[in-house]
Amino acid sequence: MGKEFRLFPEQASVLAGEIDKLYFLLIGMSIFFALLVFFLIYIFAVRYRRRSEDEVPRQIPGLVQLEIAWSVIPFILCLGVFAWGAKLYYEAYTPPEDALEIYVVGKQWMWHLQHPTGQREINTLHVPKDTPVKLTMATEDVIHSFYIPAFRIKKDVVPGRYSTMWFQATKVGVYHLFCAEYCGAKHSAMGGSIIVMEPVEYERWLSGGGSDETPAVAGERRFQQLGCLTCHGEKPGARGPSLRGVYGSAVVLQNGQTAAANMEYLRESILQPQSKMVAGYTAIMPTYQGQISEADVLNLIAYIKSMGKTGSN
Ligand code: CUA
């Protein structure tokens, strides 16, 4: 980090440069038009000043071409900025399919992070360079916001749902991580660092240190502890639907509608099982809202996902 003075955070992700270009365009346009207005005020004040006490100025009717010009030019500029912004927004919030998925759980006042291979970290995240990384984020309590200025990404983590965003780091280094939503007494301390490493170094880092359970294995353990298998078994006539292959499938609900079994759906089905009942089953599953943590839910979903991979469906 050093003591060097900089006006802007470093550009350390694929998107950072693009976002800054749009930002500088906006600043440039604002400065240009502000100067233009001030310049014209000055020119007109001098040029059309009253020269004698009894001077009556000539009447000037409207000029259609001028009116069209000052309507159409700003309109085109604004549409251009809008289109560029929309494109960047879409890119920033659409993670590539093959991205490395990191689970993020915010909690007053720290960030819990977990790698797909199970390694856990608090307030520090190691990531490989030149690799797309997707963050799936939840919060155990209030709204937090995951903010990495050097990557130009920030997203609120809102209770009751998953937020996702992604980045691809371009430079090895250590970058600030902040919570950007006021979340209580120690909000300002809720931050840490993102450590970008060469992919080889990252692999070495992953293999070193304690071998944590992968989210799927932790989920399986929790699945057994909670006795989910009692109902969600494989046997015919089970009281709950089988979960094998359910992730990514289309589930037919009692009201005749279908639901895409994505992370959001599975989360809701665990926490509020009655809200989207699968056709052919009765509402006997207890609600797990407030009974298990967001980290548990993420692990359970990781386990259900893993069943889909090995099963024949
Ligand atoms: Cu968490 Cu501010």
PDB file of C-alpha atoms and ligand atoms in Angstrom:
ATOM      1  CA  MET A   1       0.000   0.000   0.000  1.00  0.00           C
ATOM      2  CA  GLY A   2       2.825   2.410   0.849  1.00  0.00           C
ATOM      3  CA  LYS A   3       2.399   6.092   1.499  1.00  0.00           C
ATOM      4  CA  GLU A   4       1.932   7.156  -2.099  1.00  0.00           C
ATOM      5  CA  PHE A   5      -0.932   9.537  -2.635  1.00  0.00           C
ATOM      6  CA  ARG A   6      -3.603   8.466  -5.071  1.00  0.00           C
ATOM      7  CA  LEU A   7      -6.938   9.980  -5.973  1.00  0.00           C
ATOM      8  CA  PHE A   8      -8.430   6.693  -7.129  1.00  0.00           C
ATOM      9  CA  PRO A   9      -8.065   3.149  -5.864  1.00  0.00           C
ATOM     10  CA  GLU A  10      -5.895   0.881  -7.967  1.00  0.00           C
ATOM     11  CA  GLN A  11      -7.512  -0.796 -10.975  1.00  0.00           C
ATOM     12  CA  ALA A  12      -7.130  -4.487 -10.196  1.00  0.00           C
ATOM     13  CA  SER A  13      -9.988  -6.238 -11.966  1.00  0.00           C
ATOM     14  CA  VAL A  14     -11.164  -6.760 -15.519  1.00  0.00           C
ATOM     15  CA  LEU A  15     -14.090  -4.400 -14.957  1.00  0.00           C
ATOM     16  CA  ALA A  16     -12.236  -1.659 -13.078  1.00  0.00           C
ATOM     17  CA  GLY A  17     -10.841   0.041 -16.184  1.00  0.00           C
ATOM     18  CA  GLU A  18     -14.204  -0.037 -17.975  1.00  0.00           C
ATOM     19  CA  ILE A  19     -16.050   1.407 -15.000  1.00  0.00           C
ATOM     20  CA  ASP A  20     -13.486   4.177 -14.624  1.00  0.00           C
ATOM     21  CA  LYS A  21     -13.792   5.077 -18.329  1.00  0.00           C
ATOM     22  CA  LEU A  22     -17.537   5.607 -17.911  1.00  0.00           C
ATOM     23  CA  TYR A  23     -16.936   7.542 -14.707  1.00  0.00           C
ATOM     24  CA  PHE A  24     -14.385   9.825 -16.382  1.00  0.00           C
ATOM     25  CA  LEU A  25     -16.751  10.357 -19.315  1.00  0.00           C
ATOM     26  CA  LEU A  26     -19.449  11.520 -16.867  1.00  0.00           C
ATOM     27  CA  ILE A  27     -17.031  13.834 -15.086  1.00  0.00           C
ATOM     28  CA  GLY A  28     -15.727  15.101 -18.435  1.00  0.00           C
ATOM     29  CA  MET A  29     -19.241  15.846 -19.706  1.00  0.00           C
ATOM     30  CA  SER A  30     -20.175  17.632 -16.480  1.00  0.00           C
ATOM     31  CA  ILE A  31     -17.045  19.783 -16.563  1.00  0.00           C
ATOM     32  CA  PHE A  32     -17.505  20.575 -20.259  1.00  0.00           C
ATOM     33  CA  PHE A  33     -21.102  21.733 -19.859  1.00  0.00           C
ATOM     34  CA  ALA A  34     -20.433  23.596 -16.614  1.00  0.00           C
ATOM     35  CA  LEU A  35     -17.574  25.527 -18.283  1.00  0.00           C
ATOM     36  CA  LEU A  36     -19.681  26.138 -21.388  1.00  0.00           C
ATOM     37  CA  VAL A  37     -22.504  27.637 -19.300  1.00  0.00           C
ATOM     38  CA  PHE A  38     -20.131  29.850 -17.296  1.00  0.00           C
ATOM     39  CA  PHE A  39     -18.315  30.954 -20.445  1.00  0.00           C
ATOM     40  CA  LEU A  40     -21.559  31.889 -22.225  1.00  0.00           C
ATOM     41  CA  ILE A  41     -22.877  33.753 -19.166  1.00  0.00           C
ATOM     42  CA  TYR A  42     -19.695  35.822 -19.193  1.00  0.00           C
ATOM     43  CA  ILE A  43     -19.712  36.432 -22.963  1.00  0.00           C
ATOM     44  CA  PHE A  44     -23.409  37.374 -23.075  1.00  0.00           C
ATOM     45  CA  ALA A  45     -23.115  39.618 -20.035  1.00  0.00           C
ATOM     46  CA  VAL A  46     -20.412  41.625 -21.748  1.00  0.00           C
ATOM     47  CA  ARG A  47     -21.763  41.521 -25.268  1.00  0.00           C
ATOM     48  CA  TYR A  48     -25.418  42.320 -24.522  1.00  0.00           C
ATOM     49  CA  ARG A  49     -24.888  44.700 -21.633  1.00  0.00           C
ATOM     50  CA  ARG A  50     -27.014  47.847 -21.474  1.00  0.00           C
ATOM     51  CA  ARG A  51     -25.033  50.612 -23.124  1.00  0.00           C
ATOM     52  CA  SER A  52     -27.260  53.645 -22.441  1.00  0.00           C
ATOM     53  CA  GLU A  53     -30.005  54.541 -19.965  1.00  0.00           C
ATOM     54  CA  ASP A  54     -32.840  54.559 -22.548  1.00  0.00           C
ATOM     55  CA  GLU A  55     -31.736  51.552 -24.564  1.00  0.00           C
ATOM     56  CA  VAL A  56     -34.555  49.170 -25.588  1.00  0.00           C
ATOM     57  CA  PRO A  57     -33.200  45.869 -26.917  1.00  0.00           C
ATOM     58  CA  ARG A  58     -34.338  44.312 -30.181  1.00  0.00           C
ATOM     59  CA  GLN A  59     -36.957  41.562 -29.795  1.00  0.00           C
ATOM     60  CA  ILE A  60     -35.498  38.123 -30.628  1.00  0.00           C
ATOM     61  CA  PRO A  61     -37.996  35.428 -31.703  1.00  0.00           C
ATOM     62  CA  GLY A  62     -37.203  31.746 -31.035  1.00  0.00           C
ATOM     63  CA  LEU A  63     -34.858  29.864 -33.332  1.00  0.00           C
ATOM     64  CA  VAL A  64     -36.196  26.382 -34.137  1.00  0.00           C
ATOM     65  CA  GLN A  65     -32.854  24.868 -35.192  1.00  0.00           C
ATOM     66  CA  LEU A  66     -31.290  25.963 -31.918  1.00  0.00           C
ATOM     67  CA  GLU A  67     -34.135  24.514 -29.854  1.00  0.00           C
ATOM     68  CA  ILE A  68     -33.857  21.177 -31.674  1.00  0.00           C
ATOM     69  CA  ALA A  69     -30.085  21.137 -31.216  1.00  0.00           C
ATOM     70  CA  TRP A  70     -30.162  21.686 -27.461  1.00  0.00           C
ATOM     71  CA  SER A  71     -32.862  19.039 -27.037  1.00  0.00           C
ATOM     72  CA  VAL A  72     -31.469  16.359 -29.319  1.00  0.00           C
ATOM     73  CA  ILE A  73     -27.764  16.568 -28.407  1.00  0.00           C
ATOM     74  CA  PRO A  74     -28.247  16.094 -24.634  1.00  0.00           C
ATOM     75  CA  PHE A  75     -30.803  13.361 -25.365  1.00  0.00           C
ATOM     76  CA  ILE A  76     -28.300  11.397 -27.444  1.00  0.00           C
ATOM     77  CA  LEU A  77     -25.548  11.930 -24.848  1.00  0.00           C
ATOM     78  CA  CYS A  78     -27.805  10.703 -22.031  1.00  0.00           C
ATOM     79  CA  LEU A  79     -28.938   7.650 -24.001  1.00  0.00           C
ATOM     80  CA  GLY A  80     -25.310   6.823 -24.762  1.00  0.00           C
ATOM     81  CA  VAL A  81     -24.355   7.022 -21.087  1.00  0.00           C
ATOM     82  CA  PHE A  82     -27.401   4.938 -20.192  1.00  0.00           C
ATOM     83  CA  ALA A  83     -26.580   2.229 -22.755  1.00  0.00           C
ATOM     84  CA  TRP A  84     -22.951   2.053 -21.659  1.00  0.00           C
ATOM     85  CA  GLY A  85     -23.967   1.931 -17.985  1.00  0.00           C
ATOM     86  CA  ALA A  86     -26.555  -0.776 -18.609  1.00  0.00           C
ATOM     87  CA  LYS A  87     -23.982  -2.893 -20.473  1.00  0.00           C
ATOM     88  CA  LEU A  88     -21.458  -2.547 -17.623  1.00  0.00           C
ATOM     89  CA  TYR A  89     -24.104  -3.288 -15.007  1.00  0.00           C
ATOM     90  CA  TYR A  90     -25.137  -6.413 -16.866  1.00  0.00           C
ATOM     91  CA  GLU A  91     -21.524  -7.585 -17.128  1.00  0.00           C
ATOM     92  CA  ALA A  92     -20.794  -6.789 -13.489  1.00  0.00           C
ATOM     93  CA  TYR A  93     -23.714  -8.825 -12.183  1.00  0.00           C
ATOM     94  CA  THR A  94     -23.719 -11.805 -14.558  1.00  0.00           C
ATOM     95  CA  PRO A  95     -21.079 -14.264 -13.346  1.00  0.00           C
ATOM     96  CA  PRO A  96     -19.536 -16.614 -15.931  1.00  0.00           C
ATOM     97  CA  GLU A  97     -20.678 -20.250 -15.638  1.00  0.00           C
ATOM     98  CA  ASP A  98     -17.223 -21.588 -14.802  1.00  0.00           C
ATOM     99  CA  ALA A  99     -16.501 -19.092 -12.010  1.00  0.00           C
ATOM    100  CA  LEU A 100     -14.948 -20.243  -8.758  1.00  0.00           C
ATOM    101  CA  GLU A 101     -17.756 -20.014  -6.209  1.00  0.00           C
ATOM    102  CA  ILE A 102     -17.000 -18.477  -2.813  1.00  0.00           C
ATOM    103  CA  TYR A 103     -19.614 -18.371  -0.060  1.00  0.00           C
ATOM    104  CA  VAL A 104     -19.787 -15.131   1.894  1.00  0.00           C
ATOM    105  CA  VAL A 105     -21.766 -14.768   5.102  1.00  0.00           C
ATOM    106  CA  GLY A 106     -21.905 -11.376   6.771  1.00  0.00           C
ATOM    107  CA  LYS A 107     -22.432 -11.197  10.504  1.00  0.00           C
ATOM    108  CA  GLN A 108     -22.115  -8.308  12.962  1.00  0.00           C
ATOM    109  CA  TRP A 109     -19.227  -7.503  12.518  1.00  0.00           C
ATOM    110  CA  MET A 110     -17.227  -9.775  10.319  1.00  0.00           C
ATOM    111  CA  TRP A 111     -17.163 -11.530   6.975  1.00  0.00           C
ATOM    112  CA  HIS A 112     -17.071 -15.327   6.936  1.00  0.00           C
ATOM    113  CA  LEU A 113     -15.744 -16.675   3.658  1.00  0.00           C
ATOM    114  CA  GLN A 114     -15.568 -20.224   2.416  1.00  0.00           C
ATOM    115  CA  HIS A 115     -13.825 -21.747  -0.596  1.00  0.00           C
ATOM    116  CA  PRO A 116     -15.393 -24.580  -2.647  1.00  0.00           C
ATOM    117  CA  THR A 117     -12.740 -26.917  -1.267  1.00  0.00           C
ATOM    118  CA  GLY A 118     -13.788 -26.081   2.289  1.00  0.00           C
ATOM    119  CA  GLN A 119     -11.136 -23.635   3.506  1.00  0.00           C
ATOM    120  CA  ARG A 120     -12.654 -20.985   5.729  1.00  0.00           C
ATOM    121  CA  GLU A 121     -11.430 -17.476   6.285  1.00  0.00           C
ATOM    122  CA  ILE A 122     -12.571 -14.479   8.290  1.00  0.00           C
ATOM    123  CA  ASN A 123     -12.196 -10.954   6.877  1.00  0.00           C
ATOM    124  CA  THR A 124      -9.497 -12.165   4.471  1.00  0.00           C
ATOM    125  CA  LEU A 125     -10.067 -13.751   1.108  1.00  0.00           C
ATOM    126  CA  HIS A 126      -7.381 -15.418  -0.987  1.00  0.00           C
ATOM    127  CA  VAL A 127      -8.214 -15.597  -4.683  1.00  0.00           C
ATOM    128  CA  PRO A 128      -6.330 -16.611  -7.821  1.00  0.00           C
ATOM    129  CA  LYS A 129      -5.397 -14.012 -10.425  1.00  0.00           C
ATOM    130  CA  ASP A 130      -7.012 -14.088 -13.907  1.00  0.00           C
ATOM    131  CA  THR A 131      -9.776 -16.401 -12.711  1.00  0.00           C
ATOM    132  CA  PRO A 132     -13.451 -15.454 -12.522  1.00  0.00           C
ATOM    133  CA  VAL A 133     -14.648 -15.617  -8.910  1.00  0.00           C
ATOM    134  CA  LYS A 134     -18.337 -15.637  -8.038  1.00  0.00           C
ATOM    135  CA  LEU A 135     -19.481 -14.546  -4.596  1.00  0.00           C
ATOM    136  CA  THR A 136     -22.720 -16.001  -3.240  1.00  0.00           C
ATOM    137  CA  MET A 137     -23.554 -13.847  -0.250  1.00  0.00           C
ATOM    138  CA  ALA A 138     -25.948 -14.100   2.688  1.00  0.00           C
ATOM    139  CA  THR A 139     -26.249 -12.383   6.055  1.00  0.00           C
ATOM    140  CA  GLU A 140     -27.027 -13.798   9.482  1.00  0.00           C
ATOM    141  CA  ASP A 141     -28.450 -10.520  10.793  1.00  0.00           C
ATOM    142  CA  VAL A 142     -28.764  -7.062   9.223  1.00  0.00           C
ATOM    143  CA  ILE A 143     -27.903  -5.577   5.819  1.00  0.00           C
ATOM    144  CA  HIS A 144     -24.193  -5.446   5.074  1.00  0.00           C
ATOM    145  CA  SER A 145     -22.502  -4.514   1.817  1.00  0.00           C
ATOM    146  CA  PHE A 146     -19.473  -6.261   0.333  1.00  0.00           C
ATOM    147  CA  TYR A 147     -17.206  -3.667  -1.223  1.00  0.00           C
ATOM    148  CA  ILE A 148     -13.826  -4.049  -2.945  1.00  0.00           C
ATOM    149  CA  PRO A 149     -12.843  -0.599  -4.289  1.00  0.00           C
ATOM    150  CA  ALA A 150      -9.878  -1.865  -6.335  1.00  0.00           C
ATOM    151  CA  PHE A 151     -12.250  -4.171  -8.249  1.00  0.00           C
ATOM    152  CA  ARG A 152     -14.970  -1.471  -8.475  1.00  0.00           C
ATOM    153  CA  ILE A 153     -17.611  -3.850  -7.159  1.00  0.00           C
ATOM    154  CA  LYS A 154     -20.039  -3.473  -4.293  1.00  0.00           C
ATOM    155  CA  LYS A 155     -23.278  -5.202  -3.446  1.00  0.00           C
ATOM    156  CA  ASP A 156     -25.673  -5.142  -0.530  1.00  0.00           C
ATOM    157  CA  VAL A 157     -26.146  -8.417   1.323  1.00  0.00           C
ATOM    158  CA  VAL A 158     -29.775  -8.404   2.372  1.00  0.00           C
ATOM    159  CA  PRO A 159     -31.430 -10.682   4.962  1.00  0.00           C
ATOM    160  CA  GLY A 160     -33.664 -13.362   3.494  1.00  0.00           C
ATOM    161  CA  ARG A 161     -32.003 -13.843   0.147  1.00  0.00           C
ATOM    162  CA  TYR A 162     -28.782 -14.515  -1.718  1.00  0.00           C
ATOM    163  CA  SER A 163     -26.869 -11.732  -3.430  1.00  0.00           C
ATOM    164  CA  THR A 164     -24.305 -12.597  -6.055  1.00  0.00           C
ATOM    165  CA  MET A 165     -21.562 -10.725  -7.837  1.00  0.00           C
ATOM    166  CA  TRP A 166     -18.263 -11.628  -9.456  1.00  0.00           C
ATOM    167  CA  PHE A 167     -14.856 -10.304 -10.356  1.00  0.00           C
ATOM    168  CA  GLN A 168     -11.704 -11.323 -12.132  1.00  0.00           C
ATOM    169  CA  ALA A 169      -8.572  -9.956 -10.533  1.00  0.00           C
ATOM    170  CA  THR A 170      -5.806  -8.820 -12.869  1.00  0.00           C
ATOM    171  CA  LYS A 171      -2.970  -7.949 -10.472  1.00  0.00           C
ATOM    172  CA  VAL A 172      -1.310  -9.831  -7.662  1.00  0.00           C
ATOM    173  CA  GLY A 173      -1.581  -7.826  -4.449  1.00  0.00           C
ATOM    174  CA  VAL A 174      -3.494  -7.043  -1.300  1.00  0.00           C
ATOM    175  CA  TYR A 175      -6.657  -4.961  -1.621  1.00  0.00           C
ATOM    176  CA  HIS A 176      -9.073  -3.444   0.853  1.00  0.00           C
ATOM    177  CA  LEU A 177     -12.376  -5.082   1.692  1.00  0.00           C
ATOM    178  CA  PHE A 178     -15.033  -2.927   3.340  1.00  0.00           C
ATOM    179  CA  CYS A 179     -18.560  -3.193   4.627  1.00  0.00           C
ATOM    180  CA  ALA A 180     -20.325  -0.340   2.875  1.00  0.00           C
ATOM    181  CA  GLU A 181     -23.663  -0.368   4.673  1.00  0.00           C
ATOM    182  CA  TYR A 182     -23.992   0.992   8.198  1.00  0.00           C
ATOM    183  CA  CYS A 183     -24.683  -2.118  10.267  1.00  0.00           C
ATOM    184  CA  GLY A 184     -24.102  -1.179  13.904  1.00  0.00           C
ATOM    185  CA  ALA A 185     -21.457  -0.141  16.390  1.00  0.00           C
ATOM    186  CA  LYS A 186     -18.495  -1.855  14.752  1.00  0.00           C
ATOM    187  CA  HIS A 187     -19.492  -1.280  11.129  1.00  0.00           C
ATOM    188  CA  SER A 188     -16.293   0.629  10.480  1.00  0.00           C
ATOM    189  CA  ALA A 189     -14.221  -2.326  11.659  1.00  0.00           C
ATOM    190  CA  MET A 190     -16.054  -4.785   9.431  1.00  0.00           C
ATOM    191  CA  GLY A 191     -13.500  -5.140   6.707  1.00  0.00           C
ATOM    192  CA  GLY A 192     -10.320  -6.849   5.762  1.00  0.00           C
ATOM    193  CA  SER A 193      -8.280  -7.753   2.722  1.00  0.00           C
ATOM    194  CA  ILE A 194      -8.547  -9.531  -0.575  1.00  0.00           C
ATOM    195  CA  ILE A 195      -5.291 -11.275  -1.384  1.00  0.00           C
ATOM    196  CA  VAL A 196      -4.786 -11.932  -5.077  1.00  0.00           C
ATOM    197  CA  MET A 197      -2.249 -14.673  -5.807  1.00  0.00           C
ATOM    198  CA  GLU A 198      -0.830 -16.372  -8.884  1.00  0.00           C
ATOM    199  CA  PRO A 199      -3.062 -19.411  -9.590  1.00  0.00           C
ATOM    200  CA  VAL A 200      -0.194 -21.785  -8.702  1.00  0.00           C
ATOM    201  CA  GLU A 201       0.343 -19.990  -5.408  1.00  0.00           C
ATOM    202  CA  TYR A 202      -3.391 -20.154  -4.717  1.00  0.00           C
ATOM    203  CA  GLU A 203      -3.394 -23.926  -5.265  1.00  0.00           C
ATOM    204  CA  ARG A 204      -0.463 -24.201  -2.872  1.00  0.00           C
ATOM    205  CA  TRP A 205      -2.278 -22.030  -0.343  1.00  0.00           C
ATOM    206  CA  LEU A 206      -5.380 -24.224  -0.640  1.00  0.00           C
ATOM    207  CA  SER A 207      -3.449 -27.420  -0.071  1.00  0.00           C
ATOM    208  CA  GLY A 208      -1.579 -25.995   2.898  1.00  0.00           C
ATOM    209  CA  GLY A 209      -3.246 -25.311   6.228  1.00  0.00           C
ATOM    210  CA  GLY A 210      -5.902 -27.394   7.940  1.00  0.00           C
ATOM    211  CA  SER A 211      -8.150 -29.476   5.748  1.00  0.00           C
ATOM    212  CA  ASP A 212     -11.626 -28.113   6.379  1.00  0.00           C
ATOM    213  CA  GLU A 213     -14.683 -30.008   5.257  1.00  0.00           C
ATOM    214  CA  THR A 214     -16.041 -28.960   1.896  1.00  0.00           C
ATOM    215  CA  PRO A 215     -19.439 -27.229   2.071  1.00  0.00           C
ATOM    216  CA  ALA A 216     -21.047 -30.356   0.577  1.00  0.00           C
ATOM    217  CA  VAL A 217     -19.544 -32.649   3.226  1.00  0.00           C
ATOM    218  CA  ALA A 218     -20.501 -30.264   6.028  1.00  0.00           C
ATOM    219  CA  GLY A 219     -23.978 -30.125   4.498  1.00  0.00           C
ATOM    220  CA  GLU A 220     -24.260 -33.892   4.438  1.00  0.00           C
ATOM    221  CA  ARG A 221     -23.317 -34.047   8.123  1.00  0.00           C
ATOM    222  CA  ARG A 222     -25.953 -31.430   8.947  1.00  0.00           C
ATOM    223  CA  PHE A 223     -28.472 -33.255   6.739  1.00  0.00           C
ATOM    224  CA  GLN A 224     -27.986 -36.365   8.871  1.00  0.00           C
ATOM    225  CA  GLN A 225     -28.026 -34.469  12.189  1.00  0.00           C
ATOM    226  CA  LEU A 226     -31.309 -32.803  11.306  1.00  0.00           C
ATOM    227  CA  GLY A 227     -32.816 -36.136  10.233  1.00  0.00           C
ATOM    228  CA  CYS A 228     -33.734 -34.885   6.759  1.00  0.00           C
ATOM    229  CA  LEU A 229     -33.258 -38.375   5.367  1.00  0.00           C
ATOM    230  CA  THR A 230     -36.254 -39.656   7.344  1.00  0.00           C
ATOM    231  CA  CYS A 231     -38.560 -37.990   4.826  1.00  0.00           C
ATOM    232  CA  HIS A 232     -36.306 -37.168   1.880  1.00  0.00           C
ATOM    233  CA  GLY A 233     -35.235 -40.758   1.330  1.00  0.00           C
ATOM    234  CA  GLU A 234     -34.967 -42.687  -1.883  1.00  0.00           C
ATOM    235  CA  LYS A 235     -37.605 -45.251  -1.011  1.00  0.00           C
ATOM    236  CA  PRO A 236     -40.933 -45.193  -2.858  1.00  0.00           C
ATOM    237  CA  GLY A 237     -43.713 -43.719  -0.752  1.00  0.00           C
ATOM    238  CA  ALA A 238     -41.365 -41.379   1.097  1.00  0.00           C
ATOM    239  CA  ARG A 239     -43.078 -38.497   2.859  1.00  0.00           C
ATOM    240  CA  GLY A 240     -40.971 -35.870   1.116  1.00  0.00           C
ATOM    241  CA  PRO A 241     -39.649 -35.584  -2.431  1.00  0.00           C
ATOM    242  CA  SER A 242     -36.290 -37.146  -3.212  1.00  0.00           C
ATOM    243  CA  LEU A 243     -33.569 -34.526  -3.510  1.00  0.00           C
ATOM    244  CA  ARG A 244     -31.412 -36.414  -5.951  1.00  0.00           C
ATOM    245  CA  GLY A 245     -30.995 -34.353  -9.119  1.00  0.00           C
ATOM    246  CA  VAL A 246     -33.410 -31.694  -7.902  1.00  0.00           C
ATOM    247  CA  TYR A 247     -30.884 -28.851  -8.184  1.00  0.00           C
ATOM    248  CA  GLY A 248     -31.277 -27.098 -11.514  1.00  0.00           C
ATOM    249  CA  SER A 249     -34.468 -29.005 -12.369  1.00  0.00           C
ATOM    250  CA  ALA A 250     -37.999 -27.649 -12.800  1.00  0.00           C
ATOM    251  CA  VAL A 251     -40.245 -28.639  -9.892  1.00  0.00           C
ATOM    252  CA  VAL A 252     -44.006 -28.938 -10.323  1.00  0.00           C
ATOM    253  CA  LEU A 253     -45.822 -27.285  -7.432  1.00  0.00           C
ATOM    254  CA  GLN A 254     -49.183 -27.970  -5.869  1.00  0.00           C
ATOM    255  CA  ASN A 255     -50.766 -24.935  -7.511  1.00  0.00           C
ATOM    256  CA  GLY A 256     -49.783 -26.275 -10.927  1.00  0.00           C
ATOM    257  CA  GLN A 257     -46.956 -23.816 -11.438  1.00  0.00           C
ATOM    258  CA  THR A 258     -43.374 -24.878 -11.899  1.00  0.00           C
ATOM    259  CA  ALA A 259     -40.423 -23.498  -9.983  1.00  0.00           C
ATOM    260  CA  ALA A 260     -36.783 -23.525 -11.019  1.00  0.00           C
ATOM    261  CA  ALA A 261     -34.895 -25.360  -8.265  1.00  0.00           C
ATOM    262  CA  ASN A 262     -32.075 -22.851  -7.883  1.00  0.00           C
ATOM    263  CA  MET A 263     -30.283 -21.760  -4.700  1.00  0.00           C
ATOM    264  CA  GLU A 264     -33.010 -19.257  -3.853  1.00  0.00           C
ATOM    265  CA  TYR A 265     -35.732 -21.910  -4.189  1.00  0.00           C
ATOM    266  CA  LEU A 266     -33.840 -24.466  -2.079  1.00  0.00           C
ATOM    267  CA  ARG A 267     -33.168 -21.857   0.604  1.00  0.00           C
ATOM    268  CA  GLU A 268     -36.857 -20.979   0.785  1.00  0.00           C
ATOM    269  CA  SER A 269     -37.856 -24.654   0.835  1.00  0.00           C
ATOM    270  CA  ILE A 270     -35.592 -25.289   3.825  1.00  0.00           C
ATOM    271  CA  LEU A 271     -36.548 -22.188   5.793  1.00  0.00           C
ATOM    272  CA  GLN A 272     -40.233 -21.887   4.829  1.00  0.00           C
ATOM    273  CA  PRO A 273     -41.216 -25.277   3.444  1.00  0.00           C
ATOM    274  CA  GLN A 274     -44.916 -24.404   3.133  1.00  0.00           C
ATOM    275  CA  SER A 275     -44.402 -21.502   0.756  1.00  0.00           C
ATOM    276  CA  LYS A 276     -43.790 -23.586  -2.373  1.00  0.00           C
ATOM    277  CA  MET A 277     -45.240 -27.071  -1.861  1.00  0.00           C
ATOM    278  CA  VAL A 278     -44.213 -29.741  -4.351  1.00  0.00           C
ATOM    279  CA  ALA A 279     -47.231 -31.409  -6.011  1.00  0.00           C
ATOM    280  CA  GLY A 280     -48.231 -34.685  -4.403  1.00  0.00           C
ATOM    281  CA  TYR A 281     -46.853 -34.058  -0.901  1.00  0.00           C
ATOM    282  CA  THR A 282     -48.438 -32.825   2.323  1.00  0.00           C
ATOM    283  CA  ALA A 283     -47.226 -29.870   4.329  1.00  0.00           C
ATOM    284  CA  ILE A 284     -45.579 -31.753   7.184  1.00  0.00           C
ATOM    285  CA  MET A 285     -42.053 -30.383   7.026  1.00  0.00           C
ATOM    286  CA  PRO A 286     -41.214 -28.123   9.971  1.00  0.00           C
ATOM    287  CA  THR A 287     -39.845 -24.682   9.265  1.00  0.00           C
ATOM    288  CA  TYR A 288     -36.128 -24.201   9.884  1.00  0.00           C
ATOM    289  CA  GLN A 289     -36.333 -20.407   9.930  1.00  0.00           C
ATOM    290  CA  GLY A 290     -34.281 -19.261  12.913  1.00  0.00           C
ATOM    291  CA  GLN A 291     -33.283 -22.846  13.713  1.00  0.00           C
ATOM    292  CA  ILE A 292     -30.215 -23.103  11.514  1.00  0.00           C
ATOM    293  CA  SER A 293     -27.645 -20.536  10.391  1.00  0.00           C
ATOM    294  CA  GLU A 294     -27.171 -19.134   6.898  1.00  0.00           C
ATOM    295  CA  ALA A 295     -23.891 -21.031   6.760  1.00  0.00           C
ATOM    296  CA  ASP A 296     -25.833 -24.257   7.453  1.00  0.00           C
ATOM    297  CA  VAL A 297     -28.285 -23.447   4.684  1.00  0.00           C
ATOM    298  CA  LEU A 298     -25.439 -22.807   2.223  1.00  0.00           C
ATOM    299  CA  ASN A 299     -23.846 -26.123   3.204  1.00  0.00           C
ATOM    300  CA  LEU A 300     -27.129 -28.023   2.898  1.00  0.00           C
ATOM    301  CA  ILE A 301     -27.647 -26.557  -0.566  1.00  0.00           C
ATOM    302  CA  ALA A 302     -24.067 -27.485  -1.524  1.00  0.00           C
ATOM    303  CA  TYR A 303     -24.868 -31.064  -0.431  1.00  0.00           C
ATOM    304  CA  ILE A 304     -28.120 -31.121  -2.419  1.00  0.00           C
ATOM    305  CA  LYS A 305     -26.202 -29.779  -5.439  1.00  0.00           C
ATOM    306  CA  SER A 306     -23.646 -32.560  -5.057  1.00  0.00           C
ATOM    307  CA  MET A 307     -26.401 -35.189  -5.047  1.00  0.00           C
ATOM    308  CA  GLY A 308     -27.460 -33.941  -8.434  1.00  0.00           C
ATOM    309  CA  LYS A 309     -24.001 -34.505  -9.824  1.00  0.00           C
ATOM    310  CA  THR A 310     -23.641 -38.109  -8.762  1.00  0.00           C
ATOM    311  CA  GLY A 311     -27.248 -39.208  -9.165  1.00  0.00           C
ATOM    312  CA  SER A 312     -28.883 -40.454 -12.319  1.00  0.00           C
ATOM    313  CA  ASN A 313     -32.071 -38.527 -11.603  1.00  0.00           C
TER     314      ASN A 313
HETATM  315 CU1  CUA B   1     -21.537  -4.763   8.056  1.00  0.00          CU
HETATM  316 CU2  CUA B   1     -21.455  -2.395   7.913  1.00  0.00          CU
END
